[in-house]
Short mmCIF file of C-alpha atoms in Angstrom, two decimals:
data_model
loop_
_atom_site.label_atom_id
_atom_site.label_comp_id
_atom_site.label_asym_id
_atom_site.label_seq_id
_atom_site.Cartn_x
_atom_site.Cartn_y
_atom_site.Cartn_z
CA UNK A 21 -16.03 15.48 -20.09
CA UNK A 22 -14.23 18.64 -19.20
CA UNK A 23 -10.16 17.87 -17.79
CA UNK A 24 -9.87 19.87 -14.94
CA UNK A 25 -6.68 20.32 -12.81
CA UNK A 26 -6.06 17.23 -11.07
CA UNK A 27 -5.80 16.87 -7.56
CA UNK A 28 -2.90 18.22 -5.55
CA UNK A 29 -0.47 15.73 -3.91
CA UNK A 30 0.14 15.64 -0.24
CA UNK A 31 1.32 19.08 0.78
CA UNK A 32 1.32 20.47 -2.61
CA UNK A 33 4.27 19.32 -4.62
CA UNK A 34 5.55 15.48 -6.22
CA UNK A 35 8.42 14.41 -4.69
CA UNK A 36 11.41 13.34 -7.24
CA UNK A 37 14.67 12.25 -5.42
CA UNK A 38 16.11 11.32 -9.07
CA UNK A 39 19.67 12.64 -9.59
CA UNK A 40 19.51 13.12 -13.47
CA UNK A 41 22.50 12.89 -16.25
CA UNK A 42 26.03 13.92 -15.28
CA UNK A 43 24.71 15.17 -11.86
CA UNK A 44 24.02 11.39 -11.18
CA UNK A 45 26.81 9.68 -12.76
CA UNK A 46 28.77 11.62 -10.54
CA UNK A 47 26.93 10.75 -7.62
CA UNK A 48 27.29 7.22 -8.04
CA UNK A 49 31.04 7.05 -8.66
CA UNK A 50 31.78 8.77 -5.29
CA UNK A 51 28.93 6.70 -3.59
CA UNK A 52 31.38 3.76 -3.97
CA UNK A 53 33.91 5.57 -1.23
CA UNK A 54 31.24 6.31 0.95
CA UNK A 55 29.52 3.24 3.60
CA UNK A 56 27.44 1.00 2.40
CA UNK A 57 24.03 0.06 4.05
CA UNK A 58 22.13 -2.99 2.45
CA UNK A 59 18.53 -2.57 2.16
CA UNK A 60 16.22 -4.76 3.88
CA UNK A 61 13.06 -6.04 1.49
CA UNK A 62 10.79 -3.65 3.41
CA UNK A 63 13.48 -0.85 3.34
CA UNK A 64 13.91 -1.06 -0.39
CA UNK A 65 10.04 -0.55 -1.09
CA UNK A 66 9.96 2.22 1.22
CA UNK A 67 13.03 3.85 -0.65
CA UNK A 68 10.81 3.46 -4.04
CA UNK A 69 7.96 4.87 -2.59
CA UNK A 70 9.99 8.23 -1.83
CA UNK A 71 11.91 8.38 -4.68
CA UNK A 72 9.04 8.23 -7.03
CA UNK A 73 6.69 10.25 -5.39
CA UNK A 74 4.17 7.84 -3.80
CA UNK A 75 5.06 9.11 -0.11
CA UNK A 76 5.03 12.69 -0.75
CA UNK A 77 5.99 15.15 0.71
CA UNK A 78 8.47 12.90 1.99
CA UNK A 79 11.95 13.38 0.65
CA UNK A 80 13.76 10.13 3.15
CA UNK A 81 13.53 8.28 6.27
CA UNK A 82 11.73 10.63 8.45
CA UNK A 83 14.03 12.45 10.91
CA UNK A 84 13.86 11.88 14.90
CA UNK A 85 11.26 15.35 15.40
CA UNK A 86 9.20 13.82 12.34
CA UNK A 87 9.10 10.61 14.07
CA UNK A 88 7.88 11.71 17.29
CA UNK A 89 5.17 13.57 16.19
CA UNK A 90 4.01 11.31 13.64
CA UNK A 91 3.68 8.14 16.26
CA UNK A 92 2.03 10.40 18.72
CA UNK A 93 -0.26 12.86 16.58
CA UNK A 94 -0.28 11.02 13.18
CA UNK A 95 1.09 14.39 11.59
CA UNK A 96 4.57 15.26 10.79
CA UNK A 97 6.34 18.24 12.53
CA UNK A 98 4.93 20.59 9.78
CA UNK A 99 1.61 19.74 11.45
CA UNK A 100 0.90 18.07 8.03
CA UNK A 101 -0.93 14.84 8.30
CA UNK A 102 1.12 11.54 8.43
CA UNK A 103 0.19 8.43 10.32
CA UNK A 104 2.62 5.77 9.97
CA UNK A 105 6.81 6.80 10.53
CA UNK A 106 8.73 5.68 7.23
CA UNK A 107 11.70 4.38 9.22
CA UNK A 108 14.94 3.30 8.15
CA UNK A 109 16.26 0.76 10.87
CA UNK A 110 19.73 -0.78 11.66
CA UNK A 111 21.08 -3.50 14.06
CA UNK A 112 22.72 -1.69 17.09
CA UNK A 113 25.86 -3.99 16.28
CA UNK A 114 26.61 -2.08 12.95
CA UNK A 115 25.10 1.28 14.27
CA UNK A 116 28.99 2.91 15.00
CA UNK A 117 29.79 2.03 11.10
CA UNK A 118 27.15 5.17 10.14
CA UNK A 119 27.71 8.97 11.69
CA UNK A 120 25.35 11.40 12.21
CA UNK A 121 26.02 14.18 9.97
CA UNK A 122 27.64 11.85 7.39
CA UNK A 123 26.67 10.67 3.90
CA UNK A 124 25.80 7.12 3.08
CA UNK A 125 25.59 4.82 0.08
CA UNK A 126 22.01 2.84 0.19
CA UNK A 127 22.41 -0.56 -1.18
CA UNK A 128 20.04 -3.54 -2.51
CA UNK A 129 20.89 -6.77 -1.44
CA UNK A 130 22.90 -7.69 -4.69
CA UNK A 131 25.39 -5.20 -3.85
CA UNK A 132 24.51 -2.50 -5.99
CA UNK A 133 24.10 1.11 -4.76
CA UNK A 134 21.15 2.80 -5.05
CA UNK A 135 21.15 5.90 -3.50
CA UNK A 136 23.05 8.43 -1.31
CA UNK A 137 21.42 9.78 1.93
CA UNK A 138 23.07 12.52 4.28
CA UNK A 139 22.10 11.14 7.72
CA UNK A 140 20.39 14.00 9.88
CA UNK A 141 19.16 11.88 12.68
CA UNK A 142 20.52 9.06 14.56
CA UNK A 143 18.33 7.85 17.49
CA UNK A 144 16.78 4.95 19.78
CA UNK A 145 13.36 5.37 20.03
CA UNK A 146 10.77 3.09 22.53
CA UNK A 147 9.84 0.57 20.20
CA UNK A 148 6.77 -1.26 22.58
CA UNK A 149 5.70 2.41 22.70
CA UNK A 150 6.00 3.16 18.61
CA UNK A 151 4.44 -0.74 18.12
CA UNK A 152 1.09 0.85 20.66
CA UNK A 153 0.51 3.51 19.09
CA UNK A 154 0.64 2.45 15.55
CA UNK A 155 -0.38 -1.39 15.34
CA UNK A 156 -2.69 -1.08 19.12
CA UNK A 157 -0.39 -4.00 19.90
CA UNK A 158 3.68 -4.72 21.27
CA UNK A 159 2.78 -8.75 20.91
CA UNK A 160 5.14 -10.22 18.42
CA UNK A 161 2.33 -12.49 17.04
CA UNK A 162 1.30 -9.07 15.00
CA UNK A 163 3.24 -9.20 11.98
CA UNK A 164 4.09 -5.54 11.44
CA UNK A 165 5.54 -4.96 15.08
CA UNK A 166 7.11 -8.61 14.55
CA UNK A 167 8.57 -6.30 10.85
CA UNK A 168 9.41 -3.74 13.52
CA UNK A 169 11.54 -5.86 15.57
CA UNK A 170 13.03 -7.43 12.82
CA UNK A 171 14.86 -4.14 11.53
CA UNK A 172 16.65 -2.75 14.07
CA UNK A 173 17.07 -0.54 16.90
CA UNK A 174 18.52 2.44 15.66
CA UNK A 175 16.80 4.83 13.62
CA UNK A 176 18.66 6.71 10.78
CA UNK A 177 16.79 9.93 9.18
CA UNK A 178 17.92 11.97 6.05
CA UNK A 179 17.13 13.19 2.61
CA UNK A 180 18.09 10.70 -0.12
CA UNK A 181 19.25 11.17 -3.91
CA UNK A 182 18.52 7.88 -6.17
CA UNK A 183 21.64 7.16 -8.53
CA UNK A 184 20.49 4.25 -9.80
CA UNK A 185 17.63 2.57 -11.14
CA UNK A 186 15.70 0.17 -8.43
CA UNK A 187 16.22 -3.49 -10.19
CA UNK A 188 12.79 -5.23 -10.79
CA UNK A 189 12.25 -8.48 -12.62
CA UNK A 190 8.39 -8.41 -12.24
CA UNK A 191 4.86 -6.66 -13.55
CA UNK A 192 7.44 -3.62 -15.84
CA UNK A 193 4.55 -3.13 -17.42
CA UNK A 194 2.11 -1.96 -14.16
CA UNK A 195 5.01 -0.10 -12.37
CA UNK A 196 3.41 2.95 -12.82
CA UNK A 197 5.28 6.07 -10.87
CA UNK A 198 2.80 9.09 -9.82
CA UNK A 199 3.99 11.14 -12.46
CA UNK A 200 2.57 8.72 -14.88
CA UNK A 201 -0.43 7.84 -13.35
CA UNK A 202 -1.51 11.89 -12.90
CA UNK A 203 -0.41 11.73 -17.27
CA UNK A 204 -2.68 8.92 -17.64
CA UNK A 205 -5.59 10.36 -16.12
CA UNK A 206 -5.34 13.28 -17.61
CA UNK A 207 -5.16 11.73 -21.39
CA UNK A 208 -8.27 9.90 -20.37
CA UNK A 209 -9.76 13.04 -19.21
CA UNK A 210 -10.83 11.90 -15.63
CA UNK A 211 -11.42 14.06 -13.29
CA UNK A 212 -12.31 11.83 -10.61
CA UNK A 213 -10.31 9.03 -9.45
CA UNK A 214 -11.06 5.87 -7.11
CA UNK A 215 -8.06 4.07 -5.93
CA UNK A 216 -8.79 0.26 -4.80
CA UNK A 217 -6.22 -0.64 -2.76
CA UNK A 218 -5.79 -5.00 -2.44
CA UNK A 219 -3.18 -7.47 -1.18
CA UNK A 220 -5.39 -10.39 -1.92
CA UNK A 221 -7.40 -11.62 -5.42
CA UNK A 222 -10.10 -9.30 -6.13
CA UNK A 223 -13.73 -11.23 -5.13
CA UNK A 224 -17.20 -10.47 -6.21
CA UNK A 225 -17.86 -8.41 -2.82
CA UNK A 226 -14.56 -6.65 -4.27
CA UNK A 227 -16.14 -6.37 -8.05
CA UNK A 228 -19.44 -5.14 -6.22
CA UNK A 229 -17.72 -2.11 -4.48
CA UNK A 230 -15.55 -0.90 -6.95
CA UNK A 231 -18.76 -1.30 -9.44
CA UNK A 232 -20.17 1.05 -7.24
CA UNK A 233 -17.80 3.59 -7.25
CA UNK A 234 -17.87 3.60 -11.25
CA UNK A 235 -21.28 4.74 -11.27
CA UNK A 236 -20.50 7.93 -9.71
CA UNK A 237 -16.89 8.55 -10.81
CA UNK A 238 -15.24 8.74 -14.06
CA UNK A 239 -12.53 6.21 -13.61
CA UNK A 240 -11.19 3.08 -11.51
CA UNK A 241 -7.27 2.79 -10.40
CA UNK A 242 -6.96 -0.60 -9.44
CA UNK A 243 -3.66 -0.56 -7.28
CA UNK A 244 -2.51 -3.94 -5.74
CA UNK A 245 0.11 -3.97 -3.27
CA UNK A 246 3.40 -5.53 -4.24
CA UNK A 247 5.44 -5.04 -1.68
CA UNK A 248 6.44 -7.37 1.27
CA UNK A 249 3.70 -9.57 2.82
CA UNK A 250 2.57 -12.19 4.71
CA UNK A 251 4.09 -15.37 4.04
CA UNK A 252 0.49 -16.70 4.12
CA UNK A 253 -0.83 -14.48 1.99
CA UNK A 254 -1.03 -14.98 -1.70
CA UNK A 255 1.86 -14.33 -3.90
CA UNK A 256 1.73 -11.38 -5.87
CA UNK A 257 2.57 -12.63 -9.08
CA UNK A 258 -0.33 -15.05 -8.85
CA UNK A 259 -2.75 -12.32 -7.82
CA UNK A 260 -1.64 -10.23 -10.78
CA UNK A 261 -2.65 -12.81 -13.13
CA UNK A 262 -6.39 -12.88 -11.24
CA UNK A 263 -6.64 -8.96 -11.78
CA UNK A 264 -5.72 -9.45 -15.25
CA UNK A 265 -8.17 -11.81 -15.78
CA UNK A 266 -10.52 -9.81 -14.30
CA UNK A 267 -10.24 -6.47 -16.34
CA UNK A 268 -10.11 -8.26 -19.39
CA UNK A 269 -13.50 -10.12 -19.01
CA UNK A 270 -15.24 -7.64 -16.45
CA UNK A 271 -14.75 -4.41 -16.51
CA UNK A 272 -14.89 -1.72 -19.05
CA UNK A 273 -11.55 -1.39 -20.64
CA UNK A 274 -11.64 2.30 -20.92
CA UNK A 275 -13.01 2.81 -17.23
CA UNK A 276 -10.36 1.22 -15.43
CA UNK A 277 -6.42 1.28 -14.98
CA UNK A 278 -4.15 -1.37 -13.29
CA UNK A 279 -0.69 -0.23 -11.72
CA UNK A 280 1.27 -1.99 -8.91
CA UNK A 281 1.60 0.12 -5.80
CA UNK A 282 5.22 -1.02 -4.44
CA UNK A 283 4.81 -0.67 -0.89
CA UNK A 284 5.19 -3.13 2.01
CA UNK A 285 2.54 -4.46 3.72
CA UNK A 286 2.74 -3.16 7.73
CA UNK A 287 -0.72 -4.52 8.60
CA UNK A 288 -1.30 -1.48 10.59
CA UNK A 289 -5.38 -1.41 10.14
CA UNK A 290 -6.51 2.35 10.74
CA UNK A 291 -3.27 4.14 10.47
CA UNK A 292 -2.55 2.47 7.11
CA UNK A 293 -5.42 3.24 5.52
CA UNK A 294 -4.54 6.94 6.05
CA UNK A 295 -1.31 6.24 4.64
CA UNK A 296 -2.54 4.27 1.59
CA UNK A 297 -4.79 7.16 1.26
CA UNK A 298 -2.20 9.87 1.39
CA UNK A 299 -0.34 7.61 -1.59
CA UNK A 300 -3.13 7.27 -3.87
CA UNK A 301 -3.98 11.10 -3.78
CA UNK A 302 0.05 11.30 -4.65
CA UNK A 303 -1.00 9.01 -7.64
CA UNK A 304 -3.57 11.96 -8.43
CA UNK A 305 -6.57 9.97 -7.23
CA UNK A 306 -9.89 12.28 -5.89
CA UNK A 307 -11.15 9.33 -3.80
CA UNK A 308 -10.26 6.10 -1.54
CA UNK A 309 -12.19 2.71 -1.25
CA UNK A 310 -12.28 2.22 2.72
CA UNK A 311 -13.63 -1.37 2.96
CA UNK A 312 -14.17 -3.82 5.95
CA UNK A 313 -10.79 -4.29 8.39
CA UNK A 314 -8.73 -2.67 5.67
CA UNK A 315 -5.23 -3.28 5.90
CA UNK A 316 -6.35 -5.74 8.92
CA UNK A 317 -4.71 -9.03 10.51
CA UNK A 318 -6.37 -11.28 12.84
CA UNK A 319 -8.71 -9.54 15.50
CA UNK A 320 -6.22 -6.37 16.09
CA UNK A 321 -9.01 -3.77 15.04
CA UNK A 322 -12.45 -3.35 14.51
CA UNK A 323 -14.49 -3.98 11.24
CA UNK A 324 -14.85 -0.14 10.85
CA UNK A 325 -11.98 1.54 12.55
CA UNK A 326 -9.87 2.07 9.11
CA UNK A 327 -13.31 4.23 8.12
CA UNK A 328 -14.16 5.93 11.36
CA UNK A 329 -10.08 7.69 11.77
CA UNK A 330 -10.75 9.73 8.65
CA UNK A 331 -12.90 12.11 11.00
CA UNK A 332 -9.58 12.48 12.60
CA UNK A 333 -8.45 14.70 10.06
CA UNK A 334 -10.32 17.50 8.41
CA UNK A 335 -10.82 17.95 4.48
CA UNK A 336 -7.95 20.43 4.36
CA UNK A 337 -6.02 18.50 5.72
CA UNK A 338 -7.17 15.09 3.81
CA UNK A 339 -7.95 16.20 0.44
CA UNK A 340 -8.69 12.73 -0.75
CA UNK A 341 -12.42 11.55 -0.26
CA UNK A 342 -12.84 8.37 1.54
CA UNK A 343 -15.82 6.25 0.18
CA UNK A 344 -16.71 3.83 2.78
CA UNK A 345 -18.32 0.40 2.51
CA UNK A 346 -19.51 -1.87 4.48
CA UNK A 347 -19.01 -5.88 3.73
CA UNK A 348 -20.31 -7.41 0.66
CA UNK A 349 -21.88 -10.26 0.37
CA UNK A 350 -24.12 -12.97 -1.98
CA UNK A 351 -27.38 -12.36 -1.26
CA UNK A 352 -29.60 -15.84 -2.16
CA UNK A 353 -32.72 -13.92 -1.71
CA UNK A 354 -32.06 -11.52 -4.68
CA UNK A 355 -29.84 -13.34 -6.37
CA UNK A 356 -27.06 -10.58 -6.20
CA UNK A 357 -24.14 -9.17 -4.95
CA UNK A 358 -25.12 -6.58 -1.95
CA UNK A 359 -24.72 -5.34 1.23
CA UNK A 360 -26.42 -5.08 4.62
CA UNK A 361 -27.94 -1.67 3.70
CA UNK A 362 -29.62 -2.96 0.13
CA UNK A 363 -30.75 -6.64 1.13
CA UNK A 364 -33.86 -7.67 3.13
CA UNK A 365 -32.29 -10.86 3.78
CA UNK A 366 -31.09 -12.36 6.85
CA UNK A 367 -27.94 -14.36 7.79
CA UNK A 368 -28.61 -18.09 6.45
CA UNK A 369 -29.43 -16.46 3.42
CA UNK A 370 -25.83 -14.55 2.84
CA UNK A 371 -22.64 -16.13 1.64
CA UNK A 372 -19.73 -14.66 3.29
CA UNK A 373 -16.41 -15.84 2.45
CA UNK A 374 -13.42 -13.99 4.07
CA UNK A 375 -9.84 -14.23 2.05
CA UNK A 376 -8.82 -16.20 4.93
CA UNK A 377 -11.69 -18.81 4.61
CA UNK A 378 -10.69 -18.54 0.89
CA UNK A 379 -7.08 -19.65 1.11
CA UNK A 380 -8.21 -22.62 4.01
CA UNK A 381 -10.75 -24.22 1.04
CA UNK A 382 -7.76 -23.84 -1.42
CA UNK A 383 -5.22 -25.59 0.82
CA UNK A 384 -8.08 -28.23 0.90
CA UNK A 385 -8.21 -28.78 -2.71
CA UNK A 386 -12.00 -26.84 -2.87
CA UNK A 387 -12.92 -24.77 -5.55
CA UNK A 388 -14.38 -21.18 -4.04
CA UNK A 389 -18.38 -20.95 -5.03
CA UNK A 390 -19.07 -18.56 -8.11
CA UNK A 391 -21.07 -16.20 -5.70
CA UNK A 392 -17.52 -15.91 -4.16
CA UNK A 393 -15.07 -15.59 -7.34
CA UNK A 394 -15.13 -15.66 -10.82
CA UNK A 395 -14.36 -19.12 -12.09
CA UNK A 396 -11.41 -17.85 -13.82
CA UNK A 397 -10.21 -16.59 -10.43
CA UNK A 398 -10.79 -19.47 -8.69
CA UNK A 399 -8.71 -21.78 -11.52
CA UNK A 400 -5.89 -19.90 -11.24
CA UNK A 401 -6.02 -20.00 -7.27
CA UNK A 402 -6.51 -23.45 -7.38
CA UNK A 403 -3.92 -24.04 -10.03
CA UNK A 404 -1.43 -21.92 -7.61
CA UNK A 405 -2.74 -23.88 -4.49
CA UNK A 406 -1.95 -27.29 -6.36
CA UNK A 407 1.33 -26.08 -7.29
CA UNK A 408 2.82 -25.08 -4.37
CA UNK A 409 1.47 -28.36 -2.54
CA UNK A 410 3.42 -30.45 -5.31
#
């Protein structure tokens, strides 16, 4: 297998926001002088995913002209595609302590700084009209615009310098920045990538499509969401014990990597899975696994819709390669994993189990069917599901 130049990230270059060696010790000490902004949990994954590369070519919170363009044309003022505004958001009450024009100390919620970032724009933007555009919804049941809410009024935009290393307690050994990701593919010579992007267990309609995309590239990037969630939704420390599992017994060792992806959940359905797409190209992946109501909640979007905006956007302009599927499912008749485009058979004779169906038979104390999950899945869901009842 020949190693060819991987992929280009998002607008041609890897964002690094690192402030190396004297440069950053420096930094830091004056940061302490400067105001202090505490991260939120959604802000702080947001910050990593700039820092490290993952949002590229973003270098901070976008700035008010960014913003504006992104919500109504998913592309940034460049005219470079970008479908979901990276915000960071304040409470109006606290708003006076940060001026335009002025430099700020980012902080995590222990106290310790972070970052610096020279504020560029300060503004109020129409929320119901931001929530419309990029969740189809201003109804607080929807958990990203209720996310929305939640942060703040204001909007601050700048370019940020990290100073300090982002604390983390969990998965060290999957945190896996862009620049190591691109090295790892290379030393394993792949030339083409497929990024799987999850936030719940990986199931056998799961398996089935990323099994797929093996056959006709040369390697797998398994890339679970970490971020903020759902409180409903399973933990991620319980579903990186399921992918574990999984590799180990399932899939070809050499075939397949596993790295975290630290971003927050917005539950934004179409518009996400551009921006998860946009990420995993930064990672130095070739092509995207679009599956049924990706990045989805409730009935907010179509089936299809995260798969039919890619024609929004020309190859130029997208240089990762969507591979869409449709839903998986058991098929009795064959006795196999399929879909409705392989299987002759008809409804009584598929087992569909949605992740939401999943977690109702857990809470229940049910087992999920093999044709569902793997039975070492489904212990370790059950196990979690028994544990947090007790």
């Amino acid at each position: 297998m020949m190693n060819k130049t991987l992929i280009e990230p998002h607008g041609g270059k890897l964002v690094d926001c690192y402030l190396y060696g004297k440069e950053g010790e420096i930094a830091l000490e004056n940061a302490h002088s400067l105001p202090r902004l505490i991260l939120s949990d959604r802000n702080l994954a947001d910050l990593e995913c700039i820092v490290t590369g993952v949002y590229s070519p973003l270098d901070g919170f976008v700035s008010e002209q960014d913003y504006h363009t992104i919500v109504k044309d998913m592309r940034l003022s460049s005219g470079l595609a970008w479908s979901i505004p990276v915000t960071l958001q304040i409470p109006e009450l606290i708003a006076d302590n940060y001026k335009l024009d002025s430099e700020i100390a980012l902080a995590h919620s222990n106290g310790e700084i972070l970052a610096v970032m020279i504020i560029t724009s300060k503004f109020k933007p129409d929320q119901d009209f931001e929530a419309e555009k990029i969740y189809l919804t201003s109804e607080d049941a929807h958990p990203g615009v209720q996310a929305l809410r939640a942060e703040g009024k204001v909007y601050l935009g700048g370019s940020i310098k990290l100073v300090n290393s982002i604390p983390h307690k969990e998965f060290l050994d999957y945190r896996l920045s862009p620049k190591t990701t691109r090295s790892q593919f290379q030393k394993r010579q792949w030339n083409t990538i497929a990024a799987f992007q999850t936030r719940n267990p990986i199931h056998r309609a799961h398996e089935y499509i990323t099994k797929i995309a093996l056959e006709v590239i040369d390697g797998l990037f398994i890339n679970p969401l970490v971020g903020t969630t759902k409180s409903d939704d399973i933990p991620a420390s319980v579903r990186m014990e399921c992918y574990e599992v999984l590799m180990s017994k399932y899939y070809p060792q050499n075939r397949v990597l596993l790295g975290v992806f630290p971003a927050a959940m917005r539950y934004a359905g179409p518009r996400e899975a551009i921006m998860h797409a946009i990420a995993r190209q930064n990672y130095g992946c070739t092509h995207f696994i679009v599956g049924r109501d990706h990045a989805g909640v409730g009935s907010y979007y179509g089936t299809y819709d995260a798969q039919y905006i890619f024609s929004e956007f020309t190859s130029e302009e997208l240089r990762i390669t969507p591979l869409n599927f449709e839903h998986a499912f058991y098929c009795t008749r064959t006795q196999s994993m399929a879909t409705a485009k392989t299987s002759p058979s008809n409804s009584e004779e598929r087992i569909h189990l949605s992740g939401t169906k999943v977690r109702e038979m857990l809470k229940n104390g049910k087992t999920p069917p093999p044709e569902f999950s793997r039975p070492e899945v489904a212990e370790i869901l059950v196990k979690h599901m028994s544990q947090a009842k007790a």
